[in-house]
GROMACS .gro file of C-alpha atoms in nm:
model
  429
    1MET     CA    1   5.022   0.652  13.242
    2ARG     CA    2   4.998   0.332  13.038
    3GLN     CA    3   4.983   0.299  12.663
    4LEU     CA    4   4.925   0.013  12.422
    5VAL     CA    5   5.182  -0.078  12.161
    6THR     CA    6   5.001  -0.196  11.848
    7VAL     CA    7   5.202  -0.330  11.556
    8SER     CA    8   5.148  -0.553  11.255
    9CYS     CA    9   5.293  -0.902  11.275
   10VAL     CA   10   5.644  -0.923  11.127
   11LEU     CA   11   5.693  -1.240  10.922
   12LEU     CA   12   6.059  -1.329  10.890
   13PHE     CA   13   6.062  -1.702  10.966
   14TYR     CA   14   5.802  -1.973  10.937
   15SER     CA   15   5.783  -2.350  10.971
   16SER     CA   16   5.548  -2.619  11.088
   17GLY     CA   17   5.705  -2.594  11.433
   18PHE     CA   18   5.594  -2.235  11.482
   19VAL     CA   19   5.273  -2.126  11.646
   20GLN     CA   20   5.057  -2.002  11.359
   21GLU     CA   21   4.774  -1.753  11.358
   22ASP     CA   22   4.601  -1.504  11.133
   23SER     CA   23   4.845  -1.212  11.126
   24SER     CA   24   4.661  -0.997  10.872
   25GLN     CA   25   4.532  -0.759  11.139
   26PRO     CA   26   4.737  -0.563  11.392
   27ARG     CA   27   4.670  -0.629  11.755
   28PRO     CA   28   4.795  -0.501  12.090
   29PHE     CA   29   5.040  -0.737  12.249
   30VAL     CA   30   5.225  -0.556  12.529
   31GLU     CA   31   5.099  -0.283  12.756
   32ILE     CA   32   5.388  -0.052  12.828
   33ALA     CA   33   5.431   0.211  13.096
   34GLU     CA   34   5.594   0.550  13.110
   35GLN     CA   35   5.871   0.497  13.366
   36VAL     CA   36   6.127   0.708  13.546
   37VAL     CA   37   6.373   0.418  13.554
   38LYS     CA   38   6.572   0.373  13.233
   39PRO     CA   39   6.623   0.022  13.093
   40THR     CA   40   6.968  -0.118  13.036
   41VAL     CA   41   7.010  -0.207  12.669
   42LYS     CA   42   7.254  -0.450  12.507
   43ALA     CA   43   7.062  -0.534  12.186
   44ILE     CA   44   6.778  -0.374  11.987
   45ALA     CA   45   6.548  -0.513  11.716
   46PRO     CA   46   6.307  -0.272  11.540
   47ILE     CA   47   5.945  -0.383  11.506
   48ASP     CA   48   5.846  -0.078  11.302
   49ASP     CA   49   5.938   0.292  11.290
   50THR     CA   50   5.843   0.361  11.654
   51ASN     CA   51   5.851   0.025  11.841
   52VAL     CA   52   6.141  -0.202  11.932
   53PHE     CA   53   6.223  -0.517  12.120
   54PHE     CA   54   6.538  -0.503  12.331
   55LEU     CA   55   6.754  -0.719  12.557
   56ASN     CA   56   6.874  -0.581  12.887
   57LYS     CA   57   7.203  -0.655  13.062
   58ARG     CA   58   7.041  -0.944  13.253
   59GLY     CA   59   6.930  -1.114  12.931
   60GLN     CA   60   6.563  -1.026  12.973
   61ALA     CA   61   6.356  -0.915  12.674
   62GLY     CA   62   6.163  -0.590  12.675
   63VAL     CA   63   5.958  -0.370  12.445
   64ALA     CA   64   5.979   0.007  12.408
   65LYS     CA   65   5.772   0.269  12.226
   66PHE     CA   66   5.905   0.596  12.080
   67SER     CA   67   5.769   0.911  11.922
   68PRO     CA   68   5.839   0.966  11.548
   69GLY     CA   69   6.141   1.169  11.660
   70LEU     CA   70   6.262   0.875  11.875
   71SER     CA   71   6.183   1.023  12.215
   72LEU     CA   72   6.109   0.736  12.455
   73ILE     CA   73   5.737   0.715  12.546
   74GLY     CA   74   5.757   0.408  12.766
   75TRP     CA   75   5.887   0.054  12.805
   76GLU     CA   76   5.807  -0.274  12.977
   77LEU     CA   77   5.975  -0.609  13.023
   78TYR     CA   78   5.846  -0.877  12.787
   79SER     CA   79   6.014  -1.168  12.969
   80LYS     CA   80   6.132  -1.244  13.319
   81VAL     CA   81   6.346  -1.529  13.188
   82LYS     CA   82   6.717  -1.449  13.177
   83LEU     CA   83   6.867  -1.570  12.851
   84ASN     CA   84   7.237  -1.646  12.796
   85SER     CA   85   7.222  -1.438  12.481
   86LEU     CA   86   7.479  -1.281  12.252
   87ASN     CA   87   7.443  -0.912  12.172
   88SER     CA   88   7.193  -0.956  11.890
   89LEU     CA   89   6.817  -0.998  11.863
   90GLY     CA   90   6.582  -1.100  11.583
   91VAL     CA   91   6.207  -1.062  11.532
   92GLY     CA   92   6.007  -1.369  11.427
   93PRO     CA   93   5.639  -1.432  11.347
   94ASN     CA   94   5.362  -1.362  11.596
   95TYR     CA   95   5.589  -1.127  11.792
   96SER     CA   96   5.835  -1.401  11.873
   97LEU     CA   97   6.196  -1.319  11.959
   98VAL     CA   98   6.501  -1.499  11.821
   99THR     CA   99   6.825  -1.498  12.019
  100ALA     CA  100   7.149  -1.694  12.009
  101SER     CA  101   7.373  -1.827  12.282
  102PRO     CA  102   7.708  -1.991  12.202
  103VAL     CA  103   7.533  -2.331  12.183
  104GLU     CA  104   7.180  -2.266  12.050
  105VAL     CA  105   6.952  -2.039  11.850
  106THR     CA  106   6.634  -1.993  12.056
  107GLN     CA  107   6.287  -1.867  11.968
  108ALA     CA  108   6.052  -1.733  12.235
  109PHE     CA  109   5.673  -1.682  12.208
  110ASP     CA  110   5.389  -1.513  12.390
  111THR     CA  111   5.136  -1.790  12.327
  112THR     CA  112   4.871  -1.658  12.566
  113ARG     CA  113   4.887  -1.298  12.441
  114ASP     CA  114   4.921  -1.167  12.793
  115GLY     CA  115   5.231  -0.955  12.724
  116SER     CA  116   5.480  -1.209  12.856
  117LEU     CA  117   5.701  -1.463  12.680
  118ASP     CA  118   5.594  -1.806  12.803
  119PHE     CA  119   5.721  -2.061  12.549
  120PHE     CA  120   6.081  -2.122  12.442
  121GLN     CA  121   6.211  -2.363  12.179
  122GLY     CA  122   6.550  -2.443  12.031
  123LEU     CA  123   6.546  -2.339  11.666
  124VAL     CA  124   6.902  -2.447  11.572
  125ARG     CA  125   7.095  -2.686  11.794
  126ASP     CA  126   7.322  -2.876  11.556
  127TRP     CA  127   7.601  -2.784  11.312
  128GLN     CA  128   7.928  -2.928  11.189
  129GLY     CA  129   8.186  -2.936  11.468
  130ARG     CA  130   7.944  -2.869  11.752
  131ASP     CA  131   8.053  -3.192  11.923
  132LYS     CA  132   8.412  -3.068  11.898
  133GLY     CA  133   8.349  -2.732  12.061
  134VAL     CA  134   8.244  -2.515  11.766
  135GLN     CA  135   8.023  -2.235  11.901
  136ILE     CA  136   7.812  -1.947  11.775
  137THR     CA  137   8.018  -1.627  11.793
  138ALA     CA  138   7.776  -1.367  11.649
  139GLY     CA  139   7.413  -1.330  11.544
  140PRO     CA  140   7.135  -1.392  11.483
  141VAL     CA  141   7.074  -1.144  11.200
  142ALA     CA  142   6.787  -1.170  10.951
  143ASP     CA  143   6.833  -1.081  10.585
  144SER     CA  144   6.572  -0.971  10.333
  145SER     CA  145   6.521  -1.330  10.211
  146GLY     CA  146   6.392  -1.453  10.547
  147ARG     CA  147   6.714  -1.632  10.630
  148LEU     CA  148   6.857  -1.633  10.980
  149LEU     CA  149   7.233  -1.574  10.977
  150PHE     CA  150   7.487  -1.649  11.250
  151ALA     CA  151   7.862  -1.702  11.273
  152LEU     CA  152   8.047  -2.013  11.391
  153SER     CA  153   8.395  -2.035  11.541
  154PRO     CA  154   8.683  -2.179  11.329
  155PHE     CA  155   8.674  -2.550  11.248
  156SER     CA  156   8.839  -2.785  10.997
  157ILE     CA  157   8.563  -2.941  10.789
  158GLU     CA  158   8.808  -3.191  10.640
  159GLU     CA  159   9.111  -3.340  10.812
  160GLY     CA  160   9.433  -3.160  10.730
  161GLN     CA  161   9.265  -2.837  10.622
  162PRO     CA  162   9.315  -2.510  10.816
  163PRO     CA  163   9.032  -2.422  11.056
  164LEU     CA  164   8.797  -2.160  10.912
  165ALA     CA  165   8.520  -1.955  11.070
  166ARG     CA  166   8.189  -1.969  10.888
  167LEU     CA  167   7.887  -1.750  10.838
  168VAL     CA  168   7.588  -1.981  10.799
  169ALA     CA  169   7.221  -1.934  10.715
  170TRP     CA  170   6.913  -2.117  10.840
  171HIS     CA  171   6.587  -2.113  10.646
  172PRO     CA  172   6.278  -2.327  10.711
  173ASP     CA  173   6.276  -2.449  10.350
  174SER     CA  174   6.639  -2.567  10.366
  175GLU     CA  175   6.737  -2.916  10.475
  176GLY     CA  176   7.020  -2.789  10.691
  177LEU     CA  177   7.250  -2.493  10.742
  178GLN     CA  178   7.396  -2.325  10.437
  179THR     CA  179   7.751  -2.185  10.452
  180LEU     CA  180   7.761  -1.836  10.298
  181THR     CA  181   8.123  -1.734  10.359
  182GLU     CA  182   8.441  -1.864  10.521
  183SER     CA  183   8.703  -1.666  10.710
  184GLN     CA  184   9.045  -1.736  10.858
  185LEU     CA  185   8.958  -1.496  11.141
  186GLN     CA  186   8.671  -1.538  11.385
  187ILE     CA  187   8.365  -1.318  11.329
  188SER     CA  188   8.269  -1.129  11.646
  189SER     CA  189   7.980  -0.922  11.506
  190PHE     CA  190   7.821  -0.850  11.169
  191SER     CA  191   7.547  -0.667  10.982
  192VAL     CA  192   7.381  -0.719  10.645
  193GLY     CA  193   7.312  -0.409  10.438
  194PRO     CA  194   7.174  -0.313  10.097
  195ASP     CA  195   7.243  -0.544   9.802
  196ARG     CA  196   7.338  -0.833  10.034
  197ILE     CA  197   7.656  -0.663  10.156
  198LEU     CA  198   7.795  -0.831  10.468
  199ALA     CA  199   8.001  -0.621  10.708
  200ALA     CA  200   8.182  -0.834  10.964
  201ARG     CA  201   8.410  -0.749  11.252
  202LEU     CA  202   8.705  -0.991  11.237
  203SER     CA  203   8.870  -1.079  11.566
  204MET     CA  204   9.250  -1.049  11.580
  205PRO     CA  205   9.336  -1.014  11.951
  206ALA     CA  206   9.715  -1.025  11.905
  207TYR     CA  207   9.712  -0.720  11.675
  208SER     CA  208   9.701  -0.396  11.873
  209GLU     CA  209   9.733  -0.135  11.596
  210GLY     CA  210   9.375  -0.154  11.481
  211TYR     CA  211   9.059  -0.352  11.414
  212TYR     CA  212   8.963  -0.527  11.091
  213ILE     CA  213   8.628  -0.496  10.915
  214SER     CA  214   8.539  -0.723  10.625
  215LEU     CA  215   8.297  -0.633  10.345
  216THR     CA  216   8.166  -0.922  10.135
  217GLU     CA  217   7.888  -0.957   9.881
  218LEU     CA  218   7.673  -1.252   9.989
  219PRO     CA  219   7.530  -1.493   9.732
  220PRO     CA  220   7.158  -1.450   9.655
  221PHE     CA  221   6.895  -1.672   9.810
  222LEU     CA  222   6.727  -1.896   9.551
  223ALA     CA  223   6.372  -1.967   9.665
  224ASP     CA  224   6.337  -2.255   9.419
  225ASN     CA  225   6.665  -2.413   9.532
  226PRO     CA  226   6.735  -2.299   9.890
  227ASP     CA  227   7.004  -2.565   9.948
  228VAL     CA  228   7.228  -2.465   9.657
  229VAL     CA  229   7.593  -2.416   9.764
  230PRO     CA  230   7.759  -2.098   9.632
  231ASP     CA  231   8.038  -2.173   9.384
  232PRO     CA  232   8.288  -2.036   9.442
  233LEU     CA  233   8.225  -1.983   9.811
  234PRO     CA  234   8.292  -1.618   9.906
  235LYS     CA  235   8.584  -1.556  10.140
  236THR     CA  236   8.542  -1.306  10.421
  237LEU     CA  237   8.875  -1.119  10.409
  238PRO     CA  238   8.993  -0.804  10.588
  239SER     CA  239   8.875  -0.500  10.391
  240LEU     CA  240   8.919  -0.198  10.617
  241LEU     CA  241   9.145  -0.126  10.912
  242ILE     CA  242   9.007   0.097  11.188
  243PRO     CA  243   9.321   0.235  11.355
  244ALA     CA  244   9.329   0.199  11.733
  245GLU     CA  245   9.426   0.567  11.744
  246LEU     CA  246   9.075   0.660  11.627
  247THR     CA  247   8.895   0.450  11.890
  248GLY     CA  248   9.112   0.542  12.188
  249GLY     CA  249   9.255   0.190  12.178
  250LYS     CA  250   8.912   0.043  12.255
  251GLU     CA  251   8.751  -0.229  12.047
  252PRO     CA  252   8.453  -0.150  11.821
  253THR     CA  253   8.177  -0.399  11.898
  254GLN     CA  254   7.836  -0.379  11.725
  255MET     CA  255   7.759  -0.228  11.386
  256CYS     CA  256   7.474  -0.148  11.151
  257PHE     CA  257   7.418  -0.011  10.801
  258PHE     CA  258   7.227   0.313  10.758
  259VAL     CA  259   7.149   0.561  10.483
  260GLU     CA  260   7.249   0.925  10.504
  261ASN     CA  261   7.226   1.176  10.218
  262ASN     CA  262   7.138   0.888   9.982
  263GLN     CA  263   7.462   0.710  10.071
  264SER     CA  264   7.495   0.376  10.248
  265LYS     CA  265   7.724   0.391  10.551
  266LEU     CA  266   7.825   0.183  10.851
  267ILE     CA  267   7.820   0.295  11.211
  268LEU     CA  268   8.015   0.108  11.479
  269THR     CA  269   7.991   0.135  11.856
  270CYS     CA  270   8.291   0.172  12.085
  271PRO     CA  271   8.121   0.141  12.425
  272ASP     CA  272   8.447   0.154  12.623
  273SER     CA  273   8.545   0.493  12.481
  274ASN     CA  274   8.196   0.645  12.430
  275GLN     CA  275   8.260   0.688  12.058
  276LEU     CA  276   8.078   0.611  11.735
  277ILE     CA  277   8.283   0.535  11.424
  278GLU     CA  278   8.154   0.603  11.073
  279ILE     CA  279   8.265   0.405  10.767
  280VAL     CA  280   8.180   0.498  10.408
  281PRO     CA  281   8.245   0.179  10.207
  282GLU     CA  282   8.337   0.201   9.839
  283LYS     CA  283   8.369  -0.080   9.586
  284SER     CA  284   8.701  -0.088   9.398
  285GLY     CA  285   8.702  -0.365   9.140
  286SER     CA  286   8.622  -0.684   9.326
  287GLN     CA  287   8.734  -0.544   9.662
  288TRP     CA  288   8.615  -0.288   9.912
  289GLN     CA  289   8.787   0.012  10.062
  290GLY     CA  290   8.669   0.337  10.215
  291ALA     CA  291   8.685   0.625  10.458
  292ILE     CA  292   8.685   0.592  10.838
  293LEU     CA  293   8.591   0.888  11.059
  294LEU     CA  294   8.499   0.965  11.417
  295ARG     CA  295   8.126   1.037  11.390
  296SER     CA  296   8.056   1.150  11.745
  297ARG     CA  297   8.140   1.120  12.111
  298THR     CA  298   7.845   1.014  12.322
  299PRO     CA  299   7.762   1.126  12.677
  300SER     CA  300   7.715   0.763  12.779
  301SER     CA  301   7.824   0.422  12.656
  302ILE     CA  302   7.640   0.296  12.345
  303GLU     CA  303   7.639  -0.081  12.294
  304SER     CA  304   7.380  -0.132  12.020
  305VAL     CA  305   7.268   0.080  11.723
  306VAL     CA  306   6.983   0.022  11.476
  307GLU     CA  307   6.834   0.223  11.192
  308MET     CA  308   6.466   0.281  11.268
  309ASN     CA  309   6.398   0.432  10.927
  310SER     CA  310   6.611   0.604  10.666
  311GLY     CA  311   6.853   0.837  10.841
  312LEU     CA  312   6.716   0.790  11.194
  313LEU     CA  313   6.942   0.593  11.429
  314LEU     CA  314   6.859   0.462  11.776
  315GLY     CA  315   7.129   0.361  12.021
  316GLY     CA  316   7.112   0.185  12.354
  317GLY     CA  317   7.341   0.113  12.645
  318PRO     CA  318   7.359   0.083  13.023
  319ASP     CA  319   7.192   0.424  13.064
  320GLY     CA  320   6.895   0.356  12.835
  321PHE     CA  321   6.807   0.458  12.480
  322PHE     CA  322   6.961   0.746  12.287
  323PRO     CA  323   6.840   0.893  11.956
  324LEU     CA  324   7.158   0.935  11.752
  325GLU     CA  325   7.097   1.246  11.549
  326THR     CA  326   7.318   1.366  11.267
  327PRO     CA  327   7.617   1.535  11.433
  328VAL     CA  328   7.563   1.908  11.457
  329GLU     CA  329   7.911   2.023  11.552
  330ALA     CA  330   7.976   2.351  11.374
  331PHE     CA  331   8.287   2.242  11.188
  332ARG     CA  332   8.387   1.887  11.096
  333ILE     CA  333   8.534   1.676  10.819
  334LYS     CA  334   8.230   1.522  10.647
  335SER     CA  335   8.404   1.291  10.401
  336VAL     CA  336   8.734   1.188  10.248
  337LYS     CA  337   8.771   1.039   9.899
  338ILE     CA  338   9.054   0.938   9.669
  339ALA     CA  339   9.079   1.102   9.327
  340GLU     CA  340   9.330   1.073   9.042
  341ASP     CA  341   9.500   1.394   9.147
  342GLY     CA  342   9.501   1.335   9.523
  343ILE     CA  343   9.282   1.332   9.832
  344VAL     CA  344   8.948   1.513   9.843
  345LEU     CA  345   8.829   1.643  10.181
  346GLU     CA  346   8.479   1.779  10.229
  347PHE     CA  347   8.402   1.997  10.532
  348SER     CA  348   8.071   2.091  10.691
  349GLU     CA  349   8.151   2.464  10.678
  350GLU     CA  350   8.377   2.688  10.477
  351VAL     CA  351   8.739   2.663  10.583
  352SER     CA  352   8.967   2.951  10.664
  353ARG     CA  353   9.125   3.027  10.329
  354PHE     CA  354   9.425   3.183  10.502
  355HIS     CA  355   9.506   2.854  10.677
  356GLY     CA  356   9.355   2.623  10.416
  357VAL     CA  357   9.607   2.704  10.143
  358LYS     CA  358   9.906   2.633  10.366
  359SER     CA  359  10.077   2.297  10.319
  360ASP     CA  360  10.178   2.289  10.686
  361SER     CA  361   9.809   2.278  10.782
  362TYR     CA  362   9.803   1.912  10.671
  363THR     CA  363   9.998   1.596  10.743
  364VAL     CA  364   9.940   1.299  10.513
  365LYS     CA  365  10.091   0.967  10.616
  366SER     CA  366  10.076   0.646  10.416
  367VAL     CA  367  10.086   0.342  10.645
  368SER     CA  368  10.155   0.024  10.448
  369LEU     CA  369   9.965  -0.288  10.547
  370ARG     CA  370  10.302  -0.459  10.505
  371GLY     CA  371  10.478  -0.237  10.756
  372ASN     CA  372  10.635   0.049  10.553
  373ASN     CA  373  10.533   0.406  10.634
  374LYS     CA  374  10.602   0.736  10.461
  375ILE     CA  375  10.497   1.100  10.474
  376LEU     CA  376  10.342   1.235  10.154
  377GLU     CA  377  10.389   1.593  10.042
  378ALA     CA  378  10.047   1.758  10.002
  379GLU     CA  379   9.966   2.072   9.802
  380PRO     CA  380   9.622   2.204   9.905
  381VAL     CA  381   9.375   2.354   9.659
  382ILE     CA  382   9.050   2.505   9.789
  383GLU     CA  383   8.745   2.466   9.564
  384SER     CA  384   8.515   2.762   9.496
  385ASP     CA  385   8.259   2.647   9.754
  386GLY     CA  386   8.515   2.690  10.031
  387LYS     CA  387   8.413   2.355  10.179
  388THR     CA  388   8.616   2.122   9.958
  389ILE     CA  389   8.993   2.086   9.965
  390ILE     CA  390   9.198   1.875   9.725
  391LEU     CA  391   9.533   1.764   9.863
  392LYS     CA  392   9.750   1.701   9.559
  393THR     CA  393  10.002   1.435   9.655
  394ASP     CA  394  10.260   1.201   9.512
  395GLU     CA  395  10.135   0.862   9.397
  396ILE     CA  396   9.958   0.708   9.694
  397GLY     CA  397   9.996   0.342   9.600
  398LYS     CA  398   9.799   0.037   9.705
  399GLY     CA  399   9.770  -0.167  10.022
  400VAL     CA  400   9.790   0.131  10.253
  401VAL     CA  401   9.595   0.314  10.521
  402LEU     CA  402   9.604   0.689  10.463
  403ARG     CA  403   9.613   0.905  10.773
  404VAL     CA  404   9.518   1.267  10.709
  405VAL     CA  405   9.555   1.524  10.986
  406CYS     CA  406   9.423   1.877  10.942
  407GLN     CA  407   9.611   2.052  11.218
  408ASN     CA  408   9.545   2.418  11.292
  409LEU     CA  409   9.270   2.441  11.030
  410PRO     CA  410   8.980   2.653  11.161
  411SER     CA  411   8.659   2.736  10.979
  412ALA     CA  412   8.605   3.071  10.811
  413ASP     CA  413   8.438   3.181  11.137
  414GLY     CA  414   8.733   3.066  11.347
  415ASP     CA  415   8.577   2.747  11.487
  416PRO     CA  416   8.813   2.453  11.552
  417LEU     CA  417   8.757   2.112  11.395
  418PHE     CA  418   8.553   1.861  11.592
  419HIS     CA  419   8.816   1.598  11.508
  420GLU     CA  420   9.118   1.667  11.291
  421THR     CA  421   9.214   1.314  11.182
  422VAL     CA  422   9.053   1.087  10.919
  423PHE     CA  423   9.162   0.758  10.763
  424TYR     CA  424   9.114   0.580  10.432
  425THR     CA  425   9.202   0.218  10.349
  426ILE     CA  426   9.325   0.148   9.995
  427HIS     CA  427   9.357  -0.214   9.885
  428GLU     CA  428   9.634  -0.386   9.699
  429GLY     CA  429   9.585  -0.447   9.328
   0.00000   0.00000   0.00000
């Protein structure tokens, strides 16, 4: 059985160098087939709510169609060319694809409308330090302003200054690349969420205790002055620490923002441990902090995750596509927050009141980002709904990662917790 994928043209980038056409009407562009063989997936780019482009493990582009519930209807390769691409994919005008290798941002077209990419051009080939070995480390990612964002490896712009990694933006109306943020640590992956919030995975290979995530508010794009330089230039600094304990000692790789219960969250893939990590970022003054939880364990490795529409997540990996539904385990910790009187835990079901009121059902550890650790005494109070517990503690302090373990805490029906440990990063000052 063969089906046509028909979508409206997605206009994210435009310039005189692009192939132009009237994109006001939708048109079929790839004929896909229902197949027994599953595609390998290393990057996904949504076209609309039910169609995506993807890259396979060989660097070939494909297209896939899904039902509204994200069941796979069919897929087909869109290119036989094998690209040396990073694990990210963008959608350009006229169904073009935008990819990045360490040395170039490339755009690919289907100029003959025969369902196959047949024209490739270098979109970005030059940046400061390229002749000295500076390479693209992550991207491309498109933001809501039509900019194309990618990260560059550390480089000293001026002699004598420390080398800094940069997140840069390309836009057809700009004269060159615009630097959006600088970082002392290399950026290995990133995502842009609501209100221009940048989430970046910062590489720190020598540190084995955890993995740093940075949250930064990007400067706005000024259409009437696209080359303006932000002043001061935002710094991409470590915001959250994902403890290696939570990921099985395996590195989180790709990430994306998504909305769940009217709250913006981050989901990160850990393909080497078949785990998905959930982060609930919170603004505290000028800095970011937040809760870190194990969202789910997956039956197969997930390398890429995208939000198809609000609340619906699609993952992909070596064994094909996977709709990532809201976890349905009977009993889990849904959230952790910091209040004036302690730590607030919210559970998916009512807790056992017999066990829930016992102090020895909880262990709260404060791990200082400067190396000092201590155990906090916690007095539990169960709210009337039976699903919320406040752990009244001593002063928690700043610059710490809280580790909360709910050992031997069943639900009111006797079900064990899906995962008993959650973390929360609290910044200094």
